[in-house]
Short mmCIF file of C-alpha atoms and ligand atoms in Angstrom, two decimals:
data_model
loop_
_atom_site.label_atom_id
_atom_site.label_comp_id
_atom_site.label_asym_id
_atom_site.label_seq_id
_atom_site.Cartn_x
_atom_site.Cartn_y
_atom_site.Cartn_z
CA MET A 2 3.92 -25.97 14.56
CA SER A 3 6.93 -24.12 13.19
CA ASN A 4 5.06 -21.33 11.44
CA PRO A 5 2.82 -18.73 13.07
CA LEU A 6 -0.13 -17.49 10.99
CA PRO A 7 1.15 -14.95 8.48
CA ARG A 8 0.55 -11.20 8.44
CA ASN A 9 -0.09 -9.23 5.23
CA VAL A 10 -2.02 -12.13 3.72
CA PRO A 11 -2.52 -11.86 -0.05
CA THR A 12 -6.11 -11.61 -1.28
CA HIS A 13 -5.47 -13.89 -4.24
CA VAL A 14 -2.88 -16.65 -4.53
CA ALA A 15 -2.50 -18.54 -7.81
CA ILE A 16 -0.53 -21.76 -7.83
CA ILE A 17 1.13 -23.68 -10.66
CA MET A 18 1.00 -27.14 -9.13
CA ASP A 19 4.06 -28.75 -10.71
CA GLY A 20 6.21 -31.79 -10.02
CA ASN A 21 3.76 -34.68 -9.63
CA GLY A 22 5.58 -36.77 -12.22
CA ARG A 23 9.00 -36.18 -10.67
CA TRP A 24 7.64 -36.98 -7.22
CA ALA A 25 6.52 -40.39 -8.52
CA ASN A 26 9.73 -40.99 -10.53
CA LEU A 27 11.84 -40.40 -7.45
CA ARG A 28 9.97 -43.24 -5.76
CA GLY A 29 9.99 -45.57 -8.74
CA LEU A 30 6.22 -45.17 -9.04
CA PRO A 31 4.12 -44.49 -12.15
CA ARG A 32 3.40 -40.79 -12.79
CA THR A 33 -0.25 -41.35 -11.96
CA MET A 34 0.67 -41.97 -8.32
CA GLY A 35 2.16 -38.48 -8.22
CA HIS A 36 -1.08 -37.01 -9.53
CA ARG A 37 -3.04 -38.98 -6.92
CA LYS A 38 -0.87 -37.70 -4.11
CA GLY A 39 -1.22 -34.24 -5.64
CA VAL A 40 -4.96 -34.29 -4.98
CA GLU A 41 -4.25 -34.62 -1.26
CA ALA A 42 -1.99 -31.57 -1.49
CA VAL A 43 -4.89 -29.70 -3.14
CA ARG A 44 -7.15 -30.46 -0.18
CA GLU A 45 -4.55 -29.24 2.29
CA ALA A 46 -3.87 -26.09 0.23
CA VAL A 47 -7.57 -25.16 0.15
CA ARG A 48 -7.86 -25.72 3.91
CA THR A 49 -4.75 -23.68 4.67
CA ALA A 50 -5.79 -20.85 2.35
CA GLY A 51 -9.18 -20.65 4.05
CA GLU A 52 -7.61 -20.78 7.48
CA VAL A 53 -5.27 -17.81 6.88
CA GLY A 54 -7.90 -15.66 5.19
CA ILE A 55 -6.90 -15.82 1.52
CA ARG A 56 -10.03 -14.86 -0.45
CA TYR A 57 -9.18 -16.41 -3.84
CA LEU A 58 -7.08 -19.48 -4.51
CA THR A 59 -6.46 -20.34 -8.15
CA LEU A 60 -5.05 -23.78 -8.93
CA PHE A 61 -3.63 -24.67 -12.35
CA ALA A 62 -5.00 -28.17 -12.82
CA PHE A 63 -4.68 -28.81 -16.55
CA SER A 64 -3.29 -26.54 -19.24
CA SER A 65 -4.42 -26.12 -22.81
CA GLU A 66 -1.01 -27.59 -23.70
CA ASN A 67 -1.30 -30.64 -21.42
CA TRP A 68 -3.27 -32.40 -24.19
CA ARG A 69 0.19 -33.07 -25.67
CA ARG A 70 0.78 -35.71 -23.00
CA PRO A 71 0.18 -39.41 -23.66
CA GLU A 72 -3.51 -40.27 -23.88
CA ALA A 73 -3.32 -42.49 -20.79
CA GLU A 74 -2.00 -39.64 -18.63
CA VAL A 75 -4.59 -37.19 -20.01
CA SER A 76 -7.38 -39.66 -19.17
CA ASP A 77 -5.92 -40.19 -15.75
CA LEU A 78 -5.86 -36.45 -15.02
CA MET A 79 -9.46 -36.06 -16.25
CA GLY A 80 -10.51 -39.00 -14.08
CA LEU A 81 -8.85 -37.48 -11.04
CA LEU A 82 -10.56 -34.11 -11.52
CA LYS A 83 -13.92 -35.82 -11.88
CA ALA A 84 -13.30 -37.96 -8.81
CA PHE A 85 -12.21 -34.88 -6.86
CA ILE A 86 -15.42 -33.03 -7.67
CA ARG A 87 -17.60 -36.07 -6.99
CA ARG A 88 -15.91 -36.79 -3.67
CA ASP A 89 -15.14 -33.33 -2.39
CA LEU A 90 -17.93 -31.08 -3.67
CA ALA A 91 -20.21 -31.65 -0.66
CA ASP A 92 -17.36 -31.03 1.74
CA LEU A 93 -16.20 -27.87 -0.08
CA HIS A 94 -19.78 -26.63 -0.11
CA HIS A 95 -19.98 -27.33 3.62
CA GLN A 96 -16.77 -25.28 4.08
CA ASN A 97 -18.58 -22.37 2.34
CA VAL A 98 -16.10 -22.56 -0.60
CA ARG A 99 -17.23 -21.00 -3.85
CA ILE A 100 -15.93 -22.76 -6.95
CA ARG A 101 -15.18 -21.08 -10.27
CA VAL A 102 -13.69 -22.71 -13.31
CA ILE A 103 -11.51 -20.87 -15.84
CA GLY A 104 -10.34 -22.24 -19.18
CA ASP A 105 -11.95 -23.19 -22.46
CA ARG A 106 -15.17 -25.13 -21.94
CA ALA A 107 -15.80 -25.85 -25.60
CA ASN A 108 -15.17 -29.41 -26.77
CA LEU A 109 -14.61 -30.93 -23.34
CA ARG A 110 -15.29 -34.61 -23.44
CA GLY A 111 -17.92 -36.68 -21.75
CA ASP A 112 -19.23 -35.84 -18.33
CA ILE A 113 -16.52 -33.43 -17.27
CA LEU A 114 -18.33 -30.22 -18.26
CA PRO A 115 -21.58 -31.10 -16.44
CA LEU A 116 -19.54 -31.81 -13.30
CA LEU A 117 -17.70 -28.49 -13.52
CA LEU A 118 -21.00 -26.68 -14.00
CA GLU A 119 -22.52 -28.54 -11.06
CA ALA A 120 -19.59 -27.49 -8.87
CA GLU A 121 -20.08 -23.85 -9.86
CA ASP A 122 -23.85 -23.94 -9.51
CA THR A 123 -23.89 -25.70 -6.15
CA THR A 124 -21.45 -23.25 -4.58
CA ARG A 125 -22.54 -20.04 -6.32
CA GLY A 126 -24.04 -18.50 -3.18
CA ASN A 127 -21.12 -19.35 -0.89
CA THR A 128 -19.29 -16.50 0.79
CA GLY A 129 -16.04 -18.13 1.93
CA ILE A 130 -12.89 -18.55 -0.13
CA THR A 131 -13.28 -18.74 -3.91
CA LEU A 132 -11.48 -21.75 -5.35
CA VAL A 133 -10.69 -21.03 -9.00
CA ILE A 134 -9.91 -24.20 -10.91
CA ALA A 135 -7.90 -23.53 -14.08
CA PHE A 136 -8.82 -26.41 -16.31
CA ASN A 137 -8.06 -26.64 -20.03
CA TYR A 138 -6.66 -23.20 -19.33
CA GLY A 139 -4.02 -21.30 -21.27
CA SER A 140 -3.52 -17.56 -21.11
CA ARG A 141 -3.04 -17.09 -24.84
CA ASP A 142 -6.16 -19.12 -25.55
CA GLU A 143 -8.10 -17.08 -22.97
CA MET A 144 -6.88 -13.79 -24.46
CA THR A 145 -7.64 -14.98 -27.98
CA ARG A 146 -11.22 -15.81 -27.02
CA ALA A 147 -11.55 -12.41 -25.31
CA MET A 148 -10.22 -10.62 -28.44
CA GLN A 149 -12.62 -12.57 -30.65
CA SER A 150 -15.57 -11.57 -28.51
CA LEU A 151 -14.51 -7.89 -28.54
CA ALA A 152 -13.89 -8.01 -32.30
CA LEU A 153 -17.37 -9.39 -32.82
CA ASP A 154 -18.85 -6.52 -30.83
CA VAL A 155 -16.91 -4.01 -32.94
CA ALA A 156 -17.87 -5.73 -36.21
CA GLN A 157 -21.53 -5.71 -35.22
CA GLY A 158 -21.43 -2.09 -34.08
CA ARG A 159 -21.96 -2.62 -30.34
CA LEU A 160 -18.55 -1.20 -29.49
CA SER A 161 -16.09 1.16 -31.17
CA ALA A 162 -12.38 0.30 -31.38
CA GLU A 163 -11.60 3.21 -29.02
CA GLN A 164 -13.86 1.69 -26.40
CA ILE A 165 -11.54 -1.29 -26.03
CA THR A 166 -9.85 -0.50 -22.73
CA PRO A 167 -7.77 -2.61 -20.34
CA GLU A 168 -10.87 -2.84 -18.11
CA ARG A 169 -13.03 -4.12 -20.98
CA ILE A 170 -10.38 -6.65 -21.96
CA ALA A 171 -10.14 -7.86 -18.35
CA GLY A 172 -13.93 -8.10 -18.29
CA ARG A 173 -13.88 -10.55 -21.21
CA LEU A 174 -11.28 -12.84 -19.70
CA ASP A 175 -12.37 -16.02 -17.90
CA THR A 176 -11.26 -14.32 -14.68
CA ALA A 177 -13.76 -11.42 -15.04
CA GLY A 178 -14.68 -10.19 -11.57
CA ILE A 179 -11.75 -11.94 -9.86
CA PRO A 180 -9.01 -9.61 -8.59
CA ASP A 181 -5.54 -10.08 -10.09
CA PRO A 182 -3.36 -12.53 -8.18
CA ASP A 183 -1.12 -10.91 -5.57
CA LEU A 184 1.11 -13.95 -5.56
CA VAL A 185 1.82 -16.51 -8.27
CA LEU A 186 3.55 -19.51 -6.76
CA ARG A 187 5.08 -22.42 -8.63
CA THR A 188 6.33 -25.62 -7.06
CA SER A 189 9.07 -28.02 -8.25
CA GLY A 190 11.78 -25.43 -8.86
CA GLU A 191 10.78 -24.65 -12.45
CA GLU A 192 10.91 -20.91 -13.02
CA ARG A 193 8.41 -20.15 -15.78
CA LEU A 194 4.75 -19.26 -16.10
CA SER A 195 3.81 -21.90 -18.71
CA ASN A 196 1.01 -19.77 -20.18
CA PHE A 197 -0.66 -19.10 -16.80
CA LEU A 198 -2.47 -15.81 -16.09
CA LEU A 199 -0.15 -13.74 -18.31
CA TRP A 200 -2.47 -10.71 -18.33
CA GLN A 201 -3.54 -10.99 -14.71
CA ALA A 202 -0.02 -11.49 -13.31
CA ALA A 203 1.26 -8.13 -14.63
CA TYR A 204 2.09 -6.99 -11.08
CA SER A 205 1.95 -10.25 -9.18
CA GLU A 206 4.78 -11.28 -6.93
CA LEU A 207 6.35 -14.44 -8.32
CA LEU A 208 7.63 -17.16 -6.05
CA PHE A 209 9.27 -20.41 -7.11
CA VAL A 210 9.69 -23.03 -4.42
CA PRO A 211 11.69 -26.26 -4.73
CA GLU A 212 9.09 -28.60 -3.19
CA LEU A 213 7.32 -30.93 -5.61
CA TRP A 214 3.55 -30.44 -5.58
CA PRO A 215 2.70 -33.66 -3.66
CA ASP A 216 5.01 -32.41 -0.88
CA PHE A 217 3.33 -29.00 -0.72
CA ASN A 218 1.81 -28.89 2.75
CA ARG A 219 0.58 -26.31 5.25
CA ASP A 220 4.07 -25.53 6.44
CA VAL A 221 5.48 -24.95 2.94
CA PHE A 222 2.47 -22.75 2.16
CA LEU A 223 2.91 -20.68 5.34
CA THR A 224 6.63 -20.24 4.62
CA ALA A 225 5.76 -19.02 1.11
CA LEU A 226 3.27 -16.55 2.56
CA LYS A 227 5.95 -15.28 4.92
CA THR A 228 8.24 -14.64 1.95
CA TYR A 229 5.40 -12.83 0.19
CA ALA A 230 4.77 -10.68 3.28
CA GLY A 231 8.36 -9.45 3.08
CA ARG A 232 8.06 -8.34 -0.54
CA GLU A 233 7.67 -4.69 -1.43
CA ARG A 234 5.09 -4.02 -4.11
CA ARG A 235 5.29 -0.82 -6.10
CA PHE A 236 2.97 -1.07 -9.10
CA GLY A 237 5.24 1.31 -11.00
CA GLY A 238 5.09 3.95 -8.29
CA LEU A 239 7.27 4.57 -5.28
CA VAL A 240 7.08 2.95 -1.89
CA PRO A 241 5.39 5.15 0.74
CA GLN A 242 8.51 5.87 2.85
CA THR A 243 10.49 6.90 -0.28
CA LEU A 244 7.65 9.24 -1.17
CA ALA A 245 7.75 10.77 2.31
CA VAL A 246 11.50 11.36 2.14
CA GLY A 247 11.37 12.76 -1.38
CA SER A 248 8.48 15.14 -0.86
C1 IPE B 473 1.88 -31.16 -12.48
O1 IPE B 473 2.84 -32.15 -12.41
C2 IPE B 473 0.52 -31.69 -12.87
C3 IPE B 473 0.06 -31.27 -14.20
C4 IPE B 473 0.75 -30.57 -15.06
C5 IPE B 473 -1.28 -31.67 -14.56
P1 IPE B 473 3.56 -32.69 -13.71
O2 IPE B 473 2.77 -33.82 -14.26
O3 IPE B 473 3.84 -31.60 -14.67
O4 IPE B 473 4.92 -33.24 -13.08
P2 IPE B 473 6.38 -33.11 -13.66
O5 IPE B 473 6.60 -31.67 -14.00
O6 IPE B 473 6.45 -33.99 -14.86
O7 IPE B 473 7.24 -33.58 -12.54
C1 IPE B 474 1.98 -26.29 -15.98
O1 IPE B 474 2.83 -27.35 -15.73
C2 IPE B 474 0.55 -26.75 -16.05
C3 IPE B 474 -0.03 -27.21 -14.80
C4 IPE B 474 0.52 -27.17 -13.63
C5 IPE B 474 -1.39 -27.71 -14.91
P1 IPE B 474 3.55 -28.15 -16.91
O2 IPE B 474 4.35 -29.22 -16.24
O3 IPE B 474 2.55 -28.57 -17.93
O4 IPE B 474 4.48 -27.03 -17.55
P2 IPE B 474 5.79 -27.18 -18.45
O5 IPE B 474 5.43 -28.02 -19.63
O6 IPE B 474 6.83 -27.83 -17.62
O7 IPE B 474 6.15 -25.77 -18.81
MG1 MG B 475 5.39 -30.34 -14.97
#
């Protein structure tokens, strides 16, 4: 084992799981094989996160913009999510994992919504790691729905405009009650957020690693956590030792 368990473990890690298609292309396989292999990487990531003491792991599974992909690929991704919940829910429950789903739930097709609700309901009382599945999720969509709900409260006299605070806005987001991510990690070398947690990532450390998602294993995760541990977070203030010298 090349990596010791990390120190300074982030409370919340959010991952943009990218590169499934490229992983398959490199092997002359259809994109769907990359997505399939990606599910195995999800299992390993949840296990590793639990092992090192991460409290919240958010995984970007399907974006509100991913509907732009060919119908066959969209169906394939939906099928994989359903199969994952059907196959893994009992095991996740057994591991004391709590599941939460973020993203727009309106207009989801077929049996996907009941399955997501079942996953949340079954694991509601669990006290281990919270696995946040971002599905049909887009930050701008999430913020728009939050603004609409606040606007309705103002229009109907339950809230005044001045009472709209950052805390109230955060409380209307799908992530209400979940601490902001300490680390946002993206695989496959792409360096963008693609509409992921734009509000919540205001002070997150960003880390872009070259590995394609299907190749993301325990060792890559631990190396990323080591990089995070070396980062200096300031939140607009000064680091403690600078304060000591300056005062
Ligand atoms: C990530 O891999 C999975 C989803 C976006 C659902 P991609 O499918 O985006 O793979 P690339 O980026 O085309 O390699
Ligand atoms: C972001 O990846 C969405 C998910 C990982 C689910 P994309 O592959 O969809 O992002 P872009 O299109 O390259 O920005
Ligand atoms: Mg991609």
